[in-house]
Amino acid sequence: MTERAVIAGHLCLDLIPRLPSGPDGFRFRPGALVPAGRATVSTGGCVPNTGLALHRLGADVNLLGKVGDDPFGELVRGALAREGEHLARDLLRSPGAHTSYSIVLSPPREDRMILHYPGANDDFGPEDVPDAALRRAALFHFGYPPVMRRMYEDGGASLASLMSRARAAGLLTSLDMAYPDPVSPAGRADWPRILARALPHVDVFLPSLEETLLMLRSEAPSGRARPQDIRSLAERLLSLGPAVVGLKMGERGIYLSTAAEKRLAQAGPPLSRSPGAWAGRELWSGAFETKTTGTTGAGDAAVAGFLFGLLNEMPPEKALTAACAAGACSVEAPDATSGIRRWEEVELRIERGWRRRRPPVDASWREAAWPGLWAGPEDRCA
């Protein structure tokens, strides 16, 4: 049986209007009445996106996040309780604060744009994660510190403190990021310093490529990142302390790089139970082919798939496949999690020949350039 995972961090309410497709598509036109379809109202942020995806896959999860004492907060609590009464049990109500919300504009065949209000998330701190929750868990995952003010203020002292506590409790620790507005206070924070303080206490670090470029102040363009660029970024992140680094790249899949066996042995279980199988690995897992309805939360779902693989002691190749499969299921629905099914169903879909996108066909990406890179036979380039 899957061990318990604590998913903590950013939590909000997502308002997702259905936007028009067709030759004209969706365009902002000042002063105009822009037609839209019905709206999906769902929970959003790392806590519901990754947490509910893990729950739907079959994991035992505990959700920790903050909401305000307002109607949006009641909507969030109600939505989580409908998935399982225990999922809303440990949410914190912050008197006087407002619940965070996002208006997600996700036009067909285009990447999304998000209007976001952080609300109660800005006040989330280490004291909001009780010791009792950590004692009952095997894995602690924290998400979206760039959109949680206390987590990036003061050089990331609160983030480092929280991850250190979870690590000291013997848990496998995991961290995911978010992409802030580069000119906002969060975007201008000293992220190299913050990562240097936090990542020694993180076993699994799973940012997107774009987030990594921003955090490391790299000038490499994400859309044209070369294999050597991606490898260099992963090496820089590993040098800061994590045992496993996964770079999420949307339709291009996920790139994984891992530390030496000594560092893997220091991680929380299950990594420490089989450090040899994970040490010194470099893998690429291609995205699954699917019909995209919405991209909201796909990265969070991919993280959930990977963590589910870890909790079930899958080898790295299969854990990466689980990540890409969960991400693909997510984009088949307008919200982040309603497309996720139990792992048995997802696995059966894979076994029946669910096709995967090939990595870029440029010769520099082919297996001859990086022997053993591709995560499995179905990922290999011709």
PDB file of C-alpha atoms in Angstrom, residues 37-320:
ATOM      1  CA  GLY A  37     -18.415  29.687 -22.555  1.00  0.00           C
ATOM      2  CA  ARG A  38     -19.324  28.301 -19.166  1.00  0.00           C
ATOM      3  CA  ALA A  39     -16.686  28.501 -16.454  1.00  0.00           C
ATOM      4  CA  THR A  40     -15.098  25.664 -14.531  1.00  0.00           C
ATOM      5  CA  VAL A  41     -14.675  26.452 -10.841  1.00  0.00           C
ATOM      6  CA  SER A  42     -12.117  24.253  -9.137  1.00  0.00           C
ATOM      7  CA  THR A  43      -9.385  24.226  -6.567  1.00  0.00           C
ATOM      8  CA  GLY A  44      -5.921  25.211  -7.733  1.00  0.00           C
ATOM      9  CA  GLY A  45      -2.341  25.576  -6.566  1.00  0.00           C
ATOM     10  CA  CYS A  46       0.102  22.883  -5.562  1.00  0.00           C
ATOM     11  CA  VAL A  47      -1.881  21.533  -2.607  1.00  0.00           C
ATOM     12  CA  PRO A  48      -5.060  20.578  -4.512  1.00  0.00           C
ATOM     13  CA  ASN A  49      -3.387  19.943  -7.887  1.00  0.00           C
ATOM     14  CA  THR A  50      -0.614  17.624  -6.738  1.00  0.00           C
ATOM     15  CA  GLY A  51      -2.500  16.393  -3.685  1.00  0.00           C
ATOM     16  CA  LEU A  52      -5.734  15.468  -5.451  1.00  0.00           C
ATOM     17  CA  ALA A  53      -3.829  13.930  -8.368  1.00  0.00           C
ATOM     18  CA  LEU A  54      -1.952  11.714  -5.898  1.00  0.00           C
ATOM     19  CA  HIS A  55      -5.247  10.881  -4.182  1.00  0.00           C
ATOM     20  CA  ARG A  56      -6.880   9.957  -7.477  1.00  0.00           C
ATOM     21  CA  LEU A  57      -3.910   7.787  -8.446  1.00  0.00           C
ATOM     22  CA  GLY A  58      -4.409   5.855  -5.200  1.00  0.00           C
ATOM     23  CA  ALA A  59      -2.091   7.433  -2.623  1.00  0.00           C
ATOM     24  CA  ASP A  60      -2.912   8.283   0.992  1.00  0.00           C
ATOM     25  CA  VAL A  61      -2.520  12.067   1.256  1.00  0.00           C
ATOM     26  CA  ASN A  62      -2.817  14.808   3.840  1.00  0.00           C
ATOM     27  CA  LEU A  63      -3.335  18.371   2.547  1.00  0.00           C
ATOM     28  CA  LEU A  64      -1.993  21.452   4.358  1.00  0.00           C
ATOM     29  CA  GLY A  65      -2.826  24.935   3.092  1.00  0.00           C
ATOM     30  CA  LYS A  66      -4.407  28.227   4.158  1.00  0.00           C
ATOM     31  CA  VAL A  67      -7.720  29.750   3.149  1.00  0.00           C
ATOM     32  CA  GLY A  68      -9.478  32.917   4.263  1.00  0.00           C
ATOM     33  CA  ASP A  69     -12.664  33.138   6.287  1.00  0.00           C
ATOM     34  CA  ASP A  70     -14.674  34.057   3.193  1.00  0.00           C
ATOM     35  CA  PRO A  71     -16.963  32.512   0.514  1.00  0.00           C
ATOM     36  CA  PHE A  72     -14.021  31.471  -1.677  1.00  0.00           C
ATOM     37  CA  GLY A  73     -12.579  29.617   1.303  1.00  0.00           C
ATOM     38  CA  GLU A  74     -15.835  27.715   1.777  1.00  0.00           C
ATOM     39  CA  LEU A  75     -15.843  26.799  -1.902  1.00  0.00           C
ATOM     40  CA  VAL A  76     -12.306  25.409  -1.582  1.00  0.00           C
ATOM     41  CA  ARG A  77     -13.124  23.407   1.549  1.00  0.00           C
ATOM     42  CA  GLY A  78     -16.303  22.047  -0.010  1.00  0.00           C
ATOM     43  CA  ALA A  79     -14.577  21.015  -3.235  1.00  0.00           C
ATOM     44  CA  LEU A  80     -11.882  19.108  -1.354  1.00  0.00           C
ATOM     45  CA  ALA A  81     -14.378  17.497   1.011  1.00  0.00           C
ATOM     46  CA  ARG A  82     -16.340  16.157  -1.960  1.00  0.00           C
ATOM     47  CA  GLU A  83     -13.202  14.283  -3.045  1.00  0.00           C
ATOM     48  CA  GLY A  84     -12.794  12.905   0.479  1.00  0.00           C
ATOM     49  CA  GLU A  85     -13.815  14.388   3.830  1.00  0.00           C
ATOM     50  CA  HIS A  86     -10.303  13.922   5.239  1.00  0.00           C
ATOM     51  CA  LEU A  87      -8.809  16.065   2.456  1.00  0.00           C
ATOM     52  CA  ALA A  88     -10.304  19.282   3.885  1.00  0.00           C
ATOM     53  CA  ARG A  89      -9.753  18.357   7.530  1.00  0.00           C
ATOM     54  CA  ASP A  90      -6.359  20.033   8.038  1.00  0.00           C
ATOM     55  CA  LEU A  91      -6.855  23.198   6.004  1.00  0.00           C
ATOM     56  CA  LEU A  92      -6.112  26.309   8.047  1.00  0.00           C
ATOM     57  CA  ARG A  93      -8.642  29.154   8.150  1.00  0.00           C
ATOM     58  CA  SER A  94      -6.848  32.505   8.428  1.00  0.00           C
ATOM     59  CA  PRO A  95      -9.150  35.110  10.076  1.00  0.00           C
ATOM     60  CA  GLY A  96      -9.088  38.461   8.335  1.00  0.00           C
ATOM     61  CA  ALA A  97      -7.302  37.081   5.260  1.00  0.00           C
ATOM     62  CA  HIS A  98      -8.862  36.451   1.868  1.00  0.00           C
ATOM     63  CA  THR A  99      -8.657  33.177   0.011  1.00  0.00           C
ATOM     64  CA  SER A 100      -6.266  33.141  -2.925  1.00  0.00           C
ATOM     65  CA  TYR A 101      -7.803  32.897  -6.377  1.00  0.00           C
ATOM     66  CA  SER A 102      -6.683  32.595  -9.991  1.00  0.00           C
ATOM     67  CA  ILE A 103      -8.532  33.465 -13.179  1.00  0.00           C
ATOM     68  CA  VAL A 104      -7.085  31.030 -15.707  1.00  0.00           C
ATOM     69  CA  LEU A 105      -7.289  32.077 -19.363  1.00  0.00           C
ATOM     70  CA  SER A 106      -6.500  28.941 -21.358  1.00  0.00           C
ATOM     71  CA  PRO A 107      -7.363  29.425 -25.063  1.00  0.00           C
ATOM     72  CA  PRO A 108      -7.529  26.278 -27.227  1.00  0.00           C
ATOM     73  CA  ARG A 109      -4.108  25.221 -28.569  1.00  0.00           C
ATOM     74  CA  GLU A 110      -2.359  28.005 -26.662  1.00  0.00           C
ATOM     75  CA  ASP A 111      -0.552  28.127 -23.344  1.00  0.00           C
ATOM     76  CA  ARG A 112      -2.505  29.524 -20.425  1.00  0.00           C
ATOM     77  CA  MET A 113      -2.315  32.956 -18.804  1.00  0.00           C
ATOM     78  CA  ILE A 114      -3.185  33.387 -15.124  1.00  0.00           C
ATOM     79  CA  LEU A 115      -4.469  36.399 -13.185  1.00  0.00           C
ATOM     80  CA  HIS A 116      -3.522  35.587  -9.600  1.00  0.00           C
ATOM     81  CA  TYR A 117      -4.187  36.947  -6.103  1.00  0.00           C
ATOM     82  CA  PRO A 118      -1.995  35.260  -3.419  1.00  0.00           C
ATOM     83  CA  GLY A 119      -4.242  36.014  -0.429  1.00  0.00           C
ATOM     84  CA  ALA A 120      -3.707  33.811   2.637  1.00  0.00           C
ATOM     85  CA  ASN A 121      -0.782  32.026   0.989  1.00  0.00           C
ATOM     86  CA  ASP A 122       1.460  35.003   1.728  1.00  0.00           C
ATOM     87  CA  ASP A 123       1.132  34.299   5.462  1.00  0.00           C
ATOM     88  CA  PHE A 124       1.933  30.572   5.312  1.00  0.00           C
ATOM     89  CA  GLY A 125       4.982  29.738   7.433  1.00  0.00           C
ATOM     90  CA  PRO A 126       6.807  26.741   8.960  1.00  0.00           C
ATOM     91  CA  GLU A 127       4.585  26.868  12.047  1.00  0.00           C
ATOM     92  CA  ASP A 128       1.609  25.972   9.846  1.00  0.00           C
ATOM     93  CA  VAL A 129       2.990  22.451   9.356  1.00  0.00           C
ATOM     94  CA  PRO A 130       2.427  20.563  12.652  1.00  0.00           C
ATOM     95  CA  ASP A 131       4.904  17.964  13.854  1.00  0.00           C
ATOM     96  CA  ALA A 132       2.049  15.456  14.145  1.00  0.00           C
ATOM     97  CA  ALA A 133       1.438  15.623  10.382  1.00  0.00           C
ATOM     98  CA  LEU A 134       5.091  14.852   9.677  1.00  0.00           C
ATOM     99  CA  ARG A 135       5.165  11.944  12.134  1.00  0.00           C
ATOM    100  CA  ARG A 136       2.364  10.196  10.252  1.00  0.00           C
ATOM    101  CA  ALA A 137       3.960  10.539   6.806  1.00  0.00           C
ATOM    102  CA  ALA A 138       6.656   9.081   4.585  1.00  0.00           C
ATOM    103  CA  LEU A 139       6.904  11.989   2.120  1.00  0.00           C
ATOM    104  CA  PHE A 140       6.700  15.765   2.470  1.00  0.00           C
ATOM    105  CA  HIS A 141       6.087  17.785  -0.694  1.00  0.00           C
ATOM    106  CA  PHE A 142       6.007  21.571  -0.715  1.00  0.00           C
ATOM    107  CA  GLY A 143       4.939  23.641  -3.682  1.00  0.00           C
ATOM    108  CA  TYR A 144       5.064  27.166  -5.072  1.00  0.00           C
ATOM    109  CA  PRO A 145       7.319  29.163  -2.703  1.00  0.00           C
ATOM    110  CA  PRO A 146       7.709  31.904  -5.381  1.00  0.00           C
ATOM    111  CA  VAL A 147       4.052  32.892  -4.865  1.00  0.00           C
ATOM    112  CA  MET A 148       4.115  32.662  -1.047  1.00  0.00           C
ATOM    113  CA  ARG A 149       5.707  35.799   0.380  1.00  0.00           C
ATOM    114  CA  ARG A 150       7.083  34.378   3.634  1.00  0.00           C
ATOM    115  CA  MET A 151       8.759  31.560   1.737  1.00  0.00           C
ATOM    116  CA  TYR A 152      10.955  33.832  -0.371  1.00  0.00           C
ATOM    117  CA  GLU A 153      11.470  36.733   2.037  1.00  0.00           C
ATOM    118  CA  ASP A 154      14.571  36.926   4.224  1.00  0.00           C
ATOM    119  CA  GLY A 155      16.624  34.892   1.768  1.00  0.00           C
ATOM    120  CA  GLY A 156      14.310  31.878   2.007  1.00  0.00           C
ATOM    121  CA  ALA A 157      14.919  31.301   5.741  1.00  0.00           C
ATOM    122  CA  SER A 158      11.364  29.993   6.308  1.00  0.00           C
ATOM    123  CA  LEU A 159      11.534  27.663   3.317  1.00  0.00           C
ATOM    124  CA  ALA A 160      14.886  26.242   4.413  1.00  0.00           C
ATOM    125  CA  SER A 161      13.616  25.828   7.990  1.00  0.00           C
ATOM    126  CA  LEU A 162      10.523  23.953   6.872  1.00  0.00           C
ATOM    127  CA  MET A 163      12.358  21.597   4.514  1.00  0.00           C
ATOM    128  CA  SER A 164      15.044  20.979   7.151  1.00  0.00           C
ATOM    129  CA  ARG A 165      12.381  20.006   9.704  1.00  0.00           C
ATOM    130  CA  ALA A 166      10.775  17.536   7.332  1.00  0.00           C
ATOM    131  CA  ARG A 167      14.145  16.038   6.433  1.00  0.00           C
ATOM    132  CA  ALA A 168      15.145  15.730  10.113  1.00  0.00           C
ATOM    133  CA  ALA A 169      11.878  13.855  10.719  1.00  0.00           C
ATOM    134  CA  GLY A 170      13.109  11.177   8.300  1.00  0.00           C
ATOM    135  CA  LEU A 171      10.742  11.982   5.439  1.00  0.00           C
ATOM    136  CA  LEU A 172      11.530  11.972   1.752  1.00  0.00           C
ATOM    137  CA  THR A 173      11.404  15.695   0.922  1.00  0.00           C
ATOM    138  CA  SER A 174      10.212  17.144  -2.372  1.00  0.00           C
ATOM    139  CA  LEU A 175       9.946  20.699  -3.708  1.00  0.00           C
ATOM    140  CA  ASP A 176       8.195  22.213  -6.715  1.00  0.00           C
ATOM    141  CA  MET A 177       8.277  25.805  -7.922  1.00  0.00           C
ATOM    142  CA  ALA A 178       6.063  28.329  -9.705  1.00  0.00           C
ATOM    143  CA  TYR A 179       6.896  30.994 -12.256  1.00  0.00           C
ATOM    144  CA  PRO A 180       6.441  34.486 -10.775  1.00  0.00           C
ATOM    145  CA  ASP A 181       6.258  37.711 -12.726  1.00  0.00           C
ATOM    146  CA  PRO A 182       9.978  38.446 -13.281  1.00  0.00           C
ATOM    147  CA  VAL A 183       9.532  42.117 -12.352  1.00  0.00           C
ATOM    148  CA  SER A 184       7.531  41.406  -9.180  1.00  0.00           C
ATOM    149  CA  PRO A 185       9.140  41.247  -5.719  1.00  0.00           C
ATOM    150  CA  ALA A 186       9.075  37.452  -5.991  1.00  0.00           C
ATOM    151  CA  GLY A 187      10.678  37.497  -9.425  1.00  0.00           C
ATOM    152  CA  ARG A 188      13.394  39.853  -8.222  1.00  0.00           C
ATOM    153  CA  ALA A 189      14.136  37.826  -5.058  1.00  0.00           C
ATOM    154  CA  ASP A 190      17.627  36.375  -4.687  1.00  0.00           C
ATOM    155  CA  TRP A 191      16.695  32.903  -5.902  1.00  0.00           C
ATOM    156  CA  PRO A 192      20.254  31.571  -6.229  1.00  0.00           C
ATOM    157  CA  ARG A 193      20.690  32.318  -2.517  1.00  0.00           C
ATOM    158  CA  ILE A 194      17.257  30.915  -1.622  1.00  0.00           C
ATOM    159  CA  LEU A 195      17.942  27.672  -3.483  1.00  0.00           C
ATOM    160  CA  ALA A 196      21.391  27.387  -1.921  1.00  0.00           C
ATOM    161  CA  ARG A 197      19.745  27.504   1.529  1.00  0.00           C
ATOM    162  CA  ALA A 198      16.801  25.216   0.815  1.00  0.00           C
ATOM    163  CA  LEU A 199      18.035  22.545  -1.604  1.00  0.00           C
ATOM    164  CA  PRO A 200      20.464  20.805   0.791  1.00  0.00           C
ATOM    165  CA  HIS A 201      17.303  19.730   2.662  1.00  0.00           C
ATOM    166  CA  VAL A 202      15.435  18.633  -0.484  1.00  0.00           C
ATOM    167  CA  ASP A 203      15.665  15.094  -1.847  1.00  0.00           C
ATOM    168  CA  VAL A 204      13.575  15.576  -4.993  1.00  0.00           C
ATOM    169  CA  PHE A 205      13.467  18.902  -6.857  1.00  0.00           C
ATOM    170  CA  LEU A 206      10.967  19.109  -9.725  1.00  0.00           C
ATOM    171  CA  PRO A 207      10.809  22.587 -11.302  1.00  0.00           C
ATOM    172  CA  SER A 208       9.953  23.413 -14.897  1.00  0.00           C
ATOM    173  CA  LEU A 209      12.667  24.433 -17.326  1.00  0.00           C
ATOM    174  CA  GLU A 210      11.329  28.014 -17.424  1.00  0.00           C
ATOM    175  CA  GLU A 211      11.323  28.248 -13.624  1.00  0.00           C
ATOM    176  CA  THR A 212      14.870  26.928 -13.495  1.00  0.00           C
ATOM    177  CA  LEU A 213      16.107  29.481 -16.006  1.00  0.00           C
ATOM    178  CA  LEU A 214      14.544  32.280 -13.966  1.00  0.00           C
ATOM    179  CA  MET A 215      15.782  30.999 -10.597  1.00  0.00           C
ATOM    180  CA  LEU A 216      19.349  30.464 -11.786  1.00  0.00           C
ATOM    181  CA  ARG A 217      19.366  33.755 -13.714  1.00  0.00           C
ATOM    182  CA  SER A 218      20.275  31.863 -16.874  1.00  0.00           C
ATOM    183  CA  GLU A 219      20.016  33.582 -20.253  1.00  0.00           C
ATOM    184  CA  ALA A 220      19.435  30.371 -22.241  1.00  0.00           C
ATOM    185  CA  PRO A 221      16.065  30.597 -24.084  1.00  0.00           C
ATOM    186  CA  SER A 222      13.745  27.809 -22.908  1.00  0.00           C
ATOM    187  CA  GLY A 223      12.281  27.129 -26.351  1.00  0.00           C
ATOM    188  CA  ARG A 224      15.689  26.575 -27.918  1.00  0.00           C
ATOM    189  CA  ALA A 225      17.548  25.036 -24.989  1.00  0.00           C
ATOM    190  CA  ARG A 226      20.178  22.615 -26.251  1.00  0.00           C
ATOM    191  CA  PRO A 227      20.953  19.257 -24.609  1.00  0.00           C
ATOM    192  CA  GLN A 228      24.114  20.690 -23.102  1.00  0.00           C
ATOM    193  CA  ASP A 229      22.113  23.611 -21.666  1.00  0.00           C
ATOM    194  CA  ILE A 230      19.656  21.292 -19.949  1.00  0.00           C
ATOM    195  CA  ARG A 231      22.396  19.029 -18.633  1.00  0.00           C
ATOM    196  CA  SER A 232      24.297  22.055 -17.317  1.00  0.00           C
ATOM    197  CA  LEU A 233      21.213  23.402 -15.528  1.00  0.00           C
ATOM    198  CA  ALA A 234      20.567  20.036 -13.874  1.00  0.00           C
ATOM    199  CA  GLU A 235      24.204  19.776 -12.794  1.00  0.00           C
ATOM    200  CA  ARG A 236      24.026  23.240 -11.234  1.00  0.00           C
ATOM    201  CA  LEU A 237      20.914  22.265  -9.308  1.00  0.00           C
ATOM    202  CA  LEU A 238      22.414  18.962  -8.138  1.00  0.00           C
ATOM    203  CA  SER A 239      25.477  20.832  -6.909  1.00  0.00           C
ATOM    204  CA  LEU A 240      23.188  22.718  -4.492  1.00  0.00           C
ATOM    205  CA  GLY A 241      22.239  19.530  -2.665  1.00  0.00           C
ATOM    206  CA  PRO A 242      19.192  17.588  -3.910  1.00  0.00           C
ATOM    207  CA  ALA A 243      19.415  13.889  -4.706  1.00  0.00           C
ATOM    208  CA  VAL A 244      17.092  13.950  -7.729  1.00  0.00           C
ATOM    209  CA  VAL A 245      16.412  16.781 -10.183  1.00  0.00           C
ATOM    210  CA  GLY A 246      13.608  16.586 -12.736  1.00  0.00           C
ATOM    211  CA  LEU A 247      13.076  19.360 -15.285  1.00  0.00           C
ATOM    212  CA  LYS A 248       9.515  19.478 -16.632  1.00  0.00           C
ATOM    213  CA  MET A 249       9.319  20.606 -20.254  1.00  0.00           C
ATOM    214  CA  GLY A 250       5.700  20.238 -21.314  1.00  0.00           C
ATOM    215  CA  GLU A 251       5.331  18.554 -24.687  1.00  0.00           C
ATOM    216  CA  ARG A 252       9.037  17.734 -24.649  1.00  0.00           C
ATOM    217  CA  GLY A 253       8.598  15.502 -21.613  1.00  0.00           C
ATOM    218  CA  ILE A 254      10.757  15.350 -18.490  1.00  0.00           C
ATOM    219  CA  TYR A 255      14.532  15.236 -18.102  1.00  0.00           C
ATOM    220  CA  LEU A 256      15.905  13.530 -14.978  1.00  0.00           C
ATOM    221  CA  SER A 257      19.358  13.686 -13.445  1.00  0.00           C
ATOM    222  CA  THR A 258      20.422  12.166 -10.124  1.00  0.00           C
ATOM    223  CA  ALA A 259      23.272  12.539  -7.636  1.00  0.00           C
ATOM    224  CA  ALA A 260      25.883   9.992  -6.586  1.00  0.00           C
ATOM    225  CA  GLU A 261      24.995   6.961  -4.473  1.00  0.00           C
ATOM    226  CA  LYS A 262      26.282   8.563  -1.251  1.00  0.00           C
ATOM    227  CA  ARG A 263      23.727  11.386  -1.560  1.00  0.00           C
ATOM    228  CA  LEU A 264      20.918   8.973  -2.502  1.00  0.00           C
ATOM    229  CA  ALA A 265      21.673   6.909   0.607  1.00  0.00           C
ATOM    230  CA  GLN A 266      21.113  10.034   2.732  1.00  0.00           C
ATOM    231  CA  ALA A 267      17.669  10.695   1.239  1.00  0.00           C
ATOM    232  CA  GLY A 268      14.463   9.587   2.836  1.00  0.00           C
ATOM    233  CA  PRO A 269      13.059   6.183   1.945  1.00  0.00           C
ATOM    234  CA  PRO A 270      12.351   4.755  -0.567  1.00  0.00           C
ATOM    235  CA  LEU A 271      15.357   6.361  -2.322  1.00  0.00           C
ATOM    236  CA  SER A 272      17.649   5.368   0.536  1.00  0.00           C
ATOM    237  CA  ARG A 273      16.469   1.759   0.279  1.00  0.00           C
ATOM    238  CA  SER A 274      17.736   1.404  -3.301  1.00  0.00           C
ATOM    239  CA  PRO A 275      20.332   4.152  -3.845  1.00  0.00           C
ATOM    240  CA  GLY A 276      22.243   2.116  -6.428  1.00  0.00           C
ATOM    241  CA  ALA A 277      19.241   1.951  -8.761  1.00  0.00           C
ATOM    242  CA  TRP A 278      18.877   5.739  -8.729  1.00  0.00           C
ATOM    243  CA  ALA A 279      22.457   6.988  -8.441  1.00  0.00           C
ATOM    244  CA  GLY A 280      24.168   8.751 -11.341  1.00  0.00           C
ATOM    245  CA  ARG A 281      21.217   8.385 -13.718  1.00  0.00           C
ATOM    246  CA  GLU A 282      20.334  10.627 -16.657  1.00  0.00           C
ATOM    247  CA  LEU A 283      16.996   9.903 -18.313  1.00  0.00           C
ATOM    248  CA  TRP A 284      14.523  11.510 -20.670  1.00  0.00           C
ATOM    249  CA  SER A 285      10.862  10.511 -20.767  1.00  0.00           C
ATOM    250  CA  GLY A 286       8.750  11.607 -23.720  1.00  0.00           C
ATOM    251  CA  ALA A 287       5.253  13.041 -23.271  1.00  0.00           C
ATOM    252  CA  PHE A 288       2.242  10.904 -24.133  1.00  0.00           C
ATOM    253  CA  GLU A 289       0.083  11.832 -27.108  1.00  0.00           C
ATOM    254  CA  THR A 290      -3.316  13.126 -26.073  1.00  0.00           C
ATOM    255  CA  LYS A 291      -6.020  15.641 -26.930  1.00  0.00           C
ATOM    256  CA  THR A 292      -5.409  18.789 -24.924  1.00  0.00           C
ATOM    257  CA  THR A 293      -8.438  20.456 -23.334  1.00  0.00           C
ATOM    258  CA  GLY A 294      -6.535  22.616 -20.812  1.00  0.00           C
ATOM    259  CA  THR A 295      -2.975  22.840 -19.526  1.00  0.00           C
ATOM    260  CA  THR A 296      -3.785  24.107 -16.023  1.00  0.00           C
ATOM    261  CA  GLY A 297      -2.031  21.991 -13.401  1.00  0.00           C
ATOM    262  CA  ALA A 298      -0.388  19.564 -15.838  1.00  0.00           C
ATOM    263  CA  GLY A 299       3.013  20.080 -14.239  1.00  0.00           C
ATOM    264  CA  ASP A 300       1.549  19.456 -10.782  1.00  0.00           C
ATOM    265  CA  ALA A 301      -0.061  16.248 -12.023  1.00  0.00           C
ATOM    266  CA  ALA A 302       3.275  15.129 -13.471  1.00  0.00           C
ATOM    267  CA  VAL A 303       4.873  15.725 -10.077  1.00  0.00           C
ATOM    268  CA  ALA A 304       2.110  13.636  -8.487  1.00  0.00           C
ATOM    269  CA  GLY A 305       2.803  10.798 -10.911  1.00  0.00           C
ATOM    270  CA  PHE A 306       6.508  10.874 -10.094  1.00  0.00           C
ATOM    271  CA  LEU A 307       5.905  10.968  -6.333  1.00  0.00           C
ATOM    272  CA  PHE A 308       3.408   8.132  -6.679  1.00  0.00           C
ATOM    273  CA  GLY A 309       6.137   6.134  -8.384  1.00  0.00           C
ATOM    274  CA  LEU A 310       8.556   6.868  -5.550  1.00  0.00           C
ATOM    275  CA  LEU A 311       6.032   5.939  -2.856  1.00  0.00           C
ATOM    276  CA  ASN A 312       5.440   2.637  -4.644  1.00  0.00           C
ATOM    277  CA  GLU A 313       9.184   2.024  -5.082  1.00  0.00           C
ATOM    278  CA  MET A 314       9.114   2.075  -8.876  1.00  0.00           C
ATOM    279  CA  PRO A 315      12.476   2.183 -10.678  1.00  0.00           C
ATOM    280  CA  PRO A 316      13.385   5.590 -12.142  1.00  0.00           C
ATOM    281  CA  GLU A 317      12.252   4.709 -15.674  1.00  0.00           C
ATOM    282  CA  LYS A 318       8.789   3.683 -14.506  1.00  0.00           C
ATOM    283  CA  ALA A 319       8.452   6.641 -12.112  1.00  0.00           C
ATOM    284  CA  LEU A 320       9.188   8.995 -15.028  1.00  0.00           C
TER     285      LEU A 320
END
